[in-house]
PDB file of N, CA and C in Angstrom:
ATOM      1  N   UNK A   1     118.849 151.603 109.269  1.00 69.00           N
ATOM      2  CA  UNK A   1     118.900 151.931 110.689  1.00 69.00           C
ATOM      3  C   UNK A   1     120.313 151.649 111.203  1.00 69.00           C
ATOM      4  N   UNK A   2     120.777 152.525 112.060  1.00 80.00           N
ATOM      5  CA  UNK A   2     122.096 152.358 112.648  1.00 80.00           C
ATOM      6  C   UNK A   2     122.044 151.322 113.761  1.00 80.00           C
ATOM      7  N   UNK A   3     123.018 150.432 113.760  1.00 88.00           N
ATOM      8  CA  UNK A   3     123.110 149.405 114.786  1.00 88.00           C
ATOM      9  C   UNK A   3     124.498 149.489 115.417  1.00 88.00           C
ATOM     10  N   UNK A   4     124.560 149.387 116.735  1.00 89.00           N
ATOM     11  CA  UNK A   4     125.842 149.403 117.435  1.00 89.00           C
ATOM     12  C   UNK A   4     126.010 148.096 118.197  1.00 89.00           C
ATOM     13  N   UNK A   5     127.154 147.456 117.989  1.00 90.00           N
ATOM     14  CA  UNK A   5     127.502 146.247 118.738  1.00 90.00           C
ATOM     15  C   UNK A   5     128.244 146.697 119.989  1.00 90.00           C
ATOM     16  N   UNK A   6     127.774 146.245 121.127  1.00 90.00           N
ATOM     17  CA  UNK A   6     128.368 146.651 122.400  1.00 90.00           C
ATOM     18  C   UNK A   6     128.896 145.417 123.124  1.00 90.00           C
ATOM     19  N   UNK A   7     130.163 145.457 123.452  1.00 91.00           N
ATOM     20  CA  UNK A   7     130.796 144.419 124.255  1.00 91.00           C
ATOM     21  C   UNK A   7     130.868 144.969 125.670  1.00 91.00           C
ATOM     22  N   UNK A   8     130.363 144.203 126.631  1.00 91.00           N
ATOM     23  CA  UNK A   8     130.298 144.703 128.003  1.00 91.00           C
ATOM     24  C   UNK A   8     130.462 143.567 128.995  1.00 91.00           C
ATOM     25  N   UNK A   9     130.650 143.935 130.246  1.00 92.00           N
ATOM     26  CA  UNK A   9     130.700 142.972 131.336  1.00 92.00           C
ATOM     27  C   UNK A   9     129.474 143.210 132.197  1.00 92.00           C
ATOM     28  N   UNK A  10     128.725 142.149 132.492  1.00 87.00           N
ATOM     29  CA  UNK A  10     127.516 142.280 133.301  1.00 87.00           C
ATOM     30  C   UNK A  10     127.870 142.638 134.740  1.00 87.00           C
ATOM     31  N   UNK A  11     126.848 143.030 135.495  1.00 88.00           N
ATOM     32  CA  UNK A  11     127.107 143.388 136.890  1.00 88.00           C
ATOM     33  C   UNK A  11     127.583 142.194 137.707  1.00 88.00           C
ATOM     34  N   UNK A  12     127.421 140.982 137.173  1.00 90.00           N
ATOM     35  CA  UNK A  12     127.890 139.773 137.848  1.00 90.00           C
ATOM     36  C   UNK A  12     129.270 139.331 137.345  1.00 90.00           C
ATOM     37  N   UNK A  13     129.878 140.147 136.441  1.00 91.00           N
ATOM     38  CA  UNK A  13     131.217 139.875 135.958  1.00 91.00           C
ATOM     39  C   UNK A  13     131.325 139.003 134.718  1.00 91.00           C
ATOM     40  N   UNK A  14     130.196 138.733 134.057  1.00 91.00           N
ATOM     41  CA  UNK A  14     130.210 137.879 132.868  1.00 91.00           C
ATOM     42  C   UNK A  14     130.356 138.707 131.601  1.00 91.00           C
ATOM     43  N   UNK A  15     131.267 138.323 130.694  1.00 91.00           N
ATOM     44  CA  UNK A  15     131.397 139.045 129.426  1.00 91.00           C
ATOM     45  C   UNK A  15     130.179 138.792 128.534  1.00 91.00           C
ATOM     46  N   UNK A  16     129.689 139.831 127.905  1.00 89.00           N
ATOM     47  CA  UNK A  16     128.496 139.737 127.056  1.00 89.00           C
ATOM     48  C   UNK A  16     128.683 140.602 125.818  1.00 89.00           C
ATOM     49  N   UNK A  17     127.840 140.341 124.808  1.00 88.00           N
ATOM     50  CA  UNK A  17     127.822 141.149 123.602  1.00 88.00           C
ATOM     51  C   UNK A  17     126.375 141.322 123.184  1.00 88.00           C
ATOM     52  N   UNK A  18     126.016 142.526 122.779  1.00 87.00           N
ATOM     53  CA  UNK A  18     124.646 142.781 122.356  1.00 87.00           C
ATOM     54  C   UNK A  18     124.604 143.915 121.359  1.00 87.00           C
ATOM     55  N   UNK A  19     123.391 144.293 120.953  1.00 88.00           N
ATOM     56  CA  UNK A  19     123.248 145.362 119.976  1.00 88.00           C
ATOM     57  C   UNK A  19     122.160 146.344 120.402  1.00 88.00           C
ATOM     58  N   UNK A  20     122.370 147.597 120.021  1.00 89.00           N
ATOM     59  CA  UNK A  20     121.427 148.680 120.263  1.00 89.00           C
ATOM     60  C   UNK A  20     121.093 149.283 118.907  1.00 89.00           C
ATOM     61  N   UNK A  21     119.805 149.475 118.650  1.00 90.00           N
ATOM     62  CA  UNK A  21     119.349 150.039 117.383  1.00 90.00           C
ATOM     63  C   UNK A  21     119.059 151.528 117.518  1.00 90.00           C
ATOM     64  N   UNK A  22     119.406 152.297 116.470  1.00 90.00           N
ATOM     65  CA  UNK A  22     118.953 153.673 116.341  1.00 90.00           C
ATOM     66  C   UNK A  22     119.739 154.749 117.060  1.00 90.00           C
ATOM     67  N   UNK A  23     120.823 154.424 117.710  1.00 91.00           N
ATOM     68  CA  UNK A  23     121.623 155.458 118.386  1.00 91.00           C
ATOM     69  C   UNK A  23     122.380 156.273 117.335  1.00 91.00           C
ATOM     70  N   UNK A  24     122.493 157.595 117.533  1.00 92.00           N
ATOM     71  CA  UNK A  24     123.169 158.418 116.536  1.00 92.00           C
ATOM     72  C   UNK A  24     124.676 158.192 116.451  1.00 92.00           C
ATOM     73  N   UNK A  25     125.300 157.770 117.552  1.00 92.00           N
ATOM     74  CA  UNK A  25     126.742 157.512 117.544  1.00 92.00           C
ATOM     75  C   UNK A  25     127.099 156.530 118.656  1.00 92.00           C
ATOM     76  N   UNK A  26     128.361 156.112 118.680  1.00 92.00           N
ATOM     77  CA  UNK A  26     128.815 155.098 119.638  1.00 92.00           C
ATOM     78  C   UNK A  26     128.704 155.572 121.093  1.00 92.00           C
ATOM     79  N   UNK A  27     129.068 156.830 121.344  1.00 93.00           N
ATOM     80  CA  UNK A  27     128.992 157.356 122.712  1.00 93.00           C
ATOM     81  C   UNK A  27     127.561 157.391 123.225  1.00 93.00           C
ATOM     82  N   UNK A  28     126.637 157.787 122.381  1.00 93.00           N
ATOM     83  CA  UNK A  28     125.223 157.826 122.776  1.00 93.00           C
ATOM     84  C   UNK A  28     124.699 156.428 123.088  1.00 93.00           C
ATOM     85  N   UNK A  29     125.095 155.457 122.285  1.00 92.00           N
ATOM     86  CA  UNK A  29     124.666 154.074 122.517  1.00 92.00           C
ATOM     87  C   UNK A  29     125.169 153.574 123.869  1.00 92.00           C
ATOM     88  N   UNK A  30     126.433 153.857 124.190  1.00 91.00           N
ATOM     89  CA  UNK A  30     127.008 153.420 125.467  1.00 91.00           C
ATOM     90  C   UNK A  30     126.347 154.128 126.644  1.00 91.00           C
ATOM     91  N   UNK A  31     126.118 155.433 126.527  1.00 92.00           N
ATOM     92  CA  UNK A  31     125.474 156.204 127.600  1.00 92.00           C
ATOM     93  C   UNK A  31     124.061 155.706 127.849  1.00 92.00           C
ATOM     94  N   UNK A  32     123.314 155.471 126.778  1.00 90.00           N
ATOM     95  CA  UNK A  32     121.936 154.996 126.908  1.00 90.00           C
ATOM     96  C   UNK A  32     121.895 153.619 127.580  1.00 90.00           C
ATOM     97  N   UNK A  33     122.818 152.732 127.170  1.00 89.00           N
ATOM     98  CA  UNK A  33     122.837 151.390 127.749  1.00 89.00           C
ATOM     99  C   UNK A  33     123.184 151.434 129.236  1.00 89.00           C
ATOM    100  N   UNK A  34     124.130 152.272 129.626  1.00 89.00           N
ATOM    101  CA  UNK A  34     124.485 152.412 131.043  1.00 89.00           C
ATOM    102  C   UNK A  34     123.317 152.937 131.862  1.00 89.00           C
ATOM    103  N   UNK A  35     122.548 153.844 131.293  1.00 90.00           N
ATOM    104  CA  UNK A  35     121.389 154.391 132.007  1.00 90.00           C
ATOM    105  C   UNK A  35     120.270 153.357 132.138  1.00 90.00           C
ATOM    106  N   UNK A  36     120.133 152.511 131.141  1.00 89.00           N
ATOM    107  CA  UNK A  36     119.040 151.527 131.150  1.00 89.00           C
ATOM    108  C   UNK A  36     119.343 150.310 132.024  1.00 89.00           C
ATOM    109  N   UNK A  37     120.577 149.847 131.980  1.00 86.00           N
ATOM    110  CA  UNK A  37     120.968 148.651 132.728  1.00 86.00           C
ATOM    111  C   UNK A  37     122.071 149.019 133.717  1.00 86.00           C
ATOM    112  N   UNK A  38     121.725 149.075 134.972  1.00 85.00           N
ATOM    113  CA  UNK A  38     122.667 149.470 136.011  1.00 85.00           C
ATOM    114  C   UNK A  38     123.732 148.400 136.229  1.00 85.00           C
ATOM    115  N   UNK A  39     124.975 148.827 136.442  1.00 86.00           N
ATOM    116  CA  UNK A  39     126.033 147.909 136.818  1.00 86.00           C
ATOM    117  C   UNK A  39     126.853 147.331 135.685  1.00 86.00           C
ATOM    118  N   UNK A  40     126.647 147.794 134.449  1.00 89.00           N
ATOM    119  CA  UNK A  40     127.424 147.283 133.319  1.00 89.00           C
ATOM    120  C   UNK A  40     128.756 148.007 133.210  1.00 89.00           C
ATOM    121  N   UNK A  41     129.741 147.327 132.670  1.00 91.00           N
ATOM    122  CA  UNK A  41     131.017 147.940 132.329  1.00 91.00           C
ATOM    123  C   UNK A  41     131.171 147.812 130.817  1.00 91.00           C
ATOM    124  N   UNK A  42     131.086 148.924 130.110  1.00 93.00           N
ATOM    125  CA  UNK A  42     131.193 148.920 128.659  1.00 93.00           C
ATOM    126  C   UNK A  42     132.653 148.714 128.271  1.00 93.00           C
ATOM    127  N   UNK A  43     132.916 147.756 127.406  1.00 93.00           N
ATOM    128  CA  UNK A  43     134.275 147.461 126.942  1.00 93.00           C
ATOM    129  C   UNK A  43     134.542 148.042 125.558  1.00 93.00           C
ATOM    130  N   UNK A  44     133.579 147.931 124.647  1.00 93.00           N
ATOM    131  CA  UNK A  44     133.772 148.433 123.278  1.00 93.00           C
ATOM    132  C   UNK A  44     132.417 148.678 122.633  1.00 93.00           C
ATOM    133  N   UNK A  45     132.360 149.665 121.738  1.00 93.00           N
ATOM    134  CA  UNK A  45     131.153 149.961 120.972  1.00 93.00           C
ATOM    135  C   UNK A  45     131.574 150.142 119.514  1.00 93.00           C
ATOM    136  N   UNK A  46     130.914 149.416 118.620  1.00 90.00           N
ATOM    137  CA  UNK A  46     131.223 149.490 117.191  1.00 90.00           C
ATOM    138  C   UNK A  46     129.937 149.690 116.407  1.00 90.00           C
ATOM    139  N   UNK A  47     129.964 150.570 115.408  1.00 90.00           N
ATOM    140  CA  UNK A  47     128.842 150.716 114.482  1.00 90.00           C
ATOM    141  C   UNK A  47     128.944 149.576 113.473  1.00 90.00           C
ATOM    142  N   UNK A  48     127.835 148.866 113.265  1.00 86.00           N
ATOM    143  CA  UNK A  48     127.841 147.724 112.345  1.00 86.00           C
ATOM    144  C   UNK A  48     126.630 147.772 111.422  1.00 86.00           C
ATOM    145  N   UNK A  49     126.667 146.965 110.411  1.00 80.00           N
ATOM    146  CA  UNK A  49     125.578 146.809 109.472  1.00 80.00           C
ATOM    147  C   UNK A  49     124.465 146.000 110.139  1.00 80.00           C
ATOM    148  N   UNK A  50     123.216 146.356 109.875  1.00 76.00           N
ATOM    149  CA  UNK A  50     122.090 145.642 110.480  1.00 76.00           C
ATOM    150  C   UNK A  50     122.081 144.165 110.111  1.00 76.00           C
ATOM    151  N   UNK A  51     122.446 143.828 108.884  1.00 75.00           N
ATOM    152  CA  UNK A  51     122.507 142.424 108.473  1.00 75.00           C
ATOM    153  C   UNK A  51     123.578 141.664 109.255  1.00 75.00           C
ATOM    154  N   UNK A  52     124.695 142.328 109.540  1.00 71.00           N
ATOM    155  CA  UNK A  52     125.752 141.692 110.332  1.00 71.00           C
ATOM    156  C   UNK A  52     125.247 141.405 111.743  1.00 71.00           C
ATOM    157  N   UNK A  53     124.458 142.311 112.296  1.00 65.00           N
ATOM    158  CA  UNK A  53     123.917 142.109 113.640  1.00 65.00           C
ATOM    159  C   UNK A  53     123.039 140.863 113.682  1.00 65.00           C
ATOM    160  N   UNK A  54     122.249 140.674 112.665  1.00 67.00           N
ATOM    161  CA  UNK A  54     121.386 139.487 112.619  1.00 67.00           C
ATOM    162  C   UNK A  54     122.199 138.217 112.412  1.00 67.00           C
ATOM    163  N   UNK A  55     123.237 138.325 111.589  1.00 69.00           N
ATOM    164  CA  UNK A  55     124.079 137.166 111.293  1.00 69.00           C
ATOM    165  C   UNK A  55     124.768 136.645 112.549  1.00 69.00           C
ATOM    166  N   UNK A  56     125.315 137.526 113.349  1.00 65.00           N
ATOM    167  CA  UNK A  56     126.047 137.113 114.544  1.00 65.00           C
ATOM    168  C   UNK A  56     125.119 136.689 115.668  1.00 65.00           C
ATOM    169  N   UNK A  57     123.858 137.099 115.639  1.00 62.00           N
ATOM    170  CA  UNK A  57     122.887 136.624 116.621  1.00 62.00           C
ATOM    171  C   UNK A  57     123.097 137.148 118.030  1.00 62.00           C
ATOM    172  N   UNK A  58     123.591 138.360 118.158  1.00 69.00           N
ATOM    173  CA  UNK A  58     123.794 138.934 119.480  1.00 69.00           C
ATOM    174  C   UNK A  58     122.466 139.246 120.151  1.00 69.00           C
ATOM    175  N   UNK A  59     122.546 139.455 121.436  1.00 74.00           N
ATOM    176  CA  UNK A  59     121.358 139.800 122.215  1.00 74.00           C
ATOM    177  C   UNK A  59     120.880 141.193 121.830  1.00 74.00           C
ATOM    178  N   UNK A  60     119.583 141.346 121.631  1.00 75.00           N
ATOM    179  CA  UNK A  60     119.000 142.649 121.321  1.00 75.00           C
ATOM    180  C   UNK A  60     118.806 143.395 122.638  1.00 75.00           C
ATOM    181  N   UNK A  61     119.515 144.507 122.811  1.00 79.00           N
ATOM    182  CA  UNK A  61     119.467 145.261 124.062  1.00 79.00           C
ATOM    183  C   UNK A  61     118.441 146.380 124.043  1.00 79.00           C
ATOM    184  N   UNK A  62     117.869 146.684 122.882  1.00 73.00           N
ATOM    185  CA  UNK A  62     116.809 147.669 122.826  1.00 73.00           C
ATOM    186  C   UNK A  62     116.972 148.722 121.749  1.00 73.00           C
ATOM    187  N   UNK A  63     115.929 149.540 121.643  1.00 80.00           N
ATOM    188  CA  UNK A  63     115.882 150.650 120.698  1.00 80.00           C
ATOM    189  C   UNK A  63     116.279 151.917 121.433  1.00 80.00           C
ATOM    190  N   UNK A  64     117.265 152.631 120.922  1.00 83.00           N
ATOM    191  CA  UNK A  64     117.753 153.861 121.520  1.00 83.00           C
ATOM    192  C   UNK A  64     116.599 154.833 121.768  1.00 83.00           C
ATOM    193  N   UNK A  65     116.558 155.402 122.956  1.00 71.00           N
ATOM    194  CA  UNK A  65     115.557 156.399 123.283  1.00 71.00           C
ATOM    195  C   UNK A  65     114.219 155.855 123.762  1.00 71.00           C
ATOM    196  N   UNK A  66     114.087 154.571 123.859  1.00 65.00           N
ATOM    197  CA  UNK A  66     112.810 153.982 124.325  1.00 65.00           C
ATOM    198  C   UNK A  66     112.974 153.294 125.634  1.00 65.00           C
TER     199      UNK A  66
END
């Protein structure tokens, strides 16, 4: 499964990092996250290995398309 690590700033101005599962590409992951959570500022999106996502322990932001 494709996993994208997303670095963003919350609507309250706090830097955060999380992951989105199943997005076909980085742009889709960022667009989906912006639609789901209002007020975010996306800083970076990287495609990563699923094992790496678990290792770093980032916040799970959801499954793409759900």
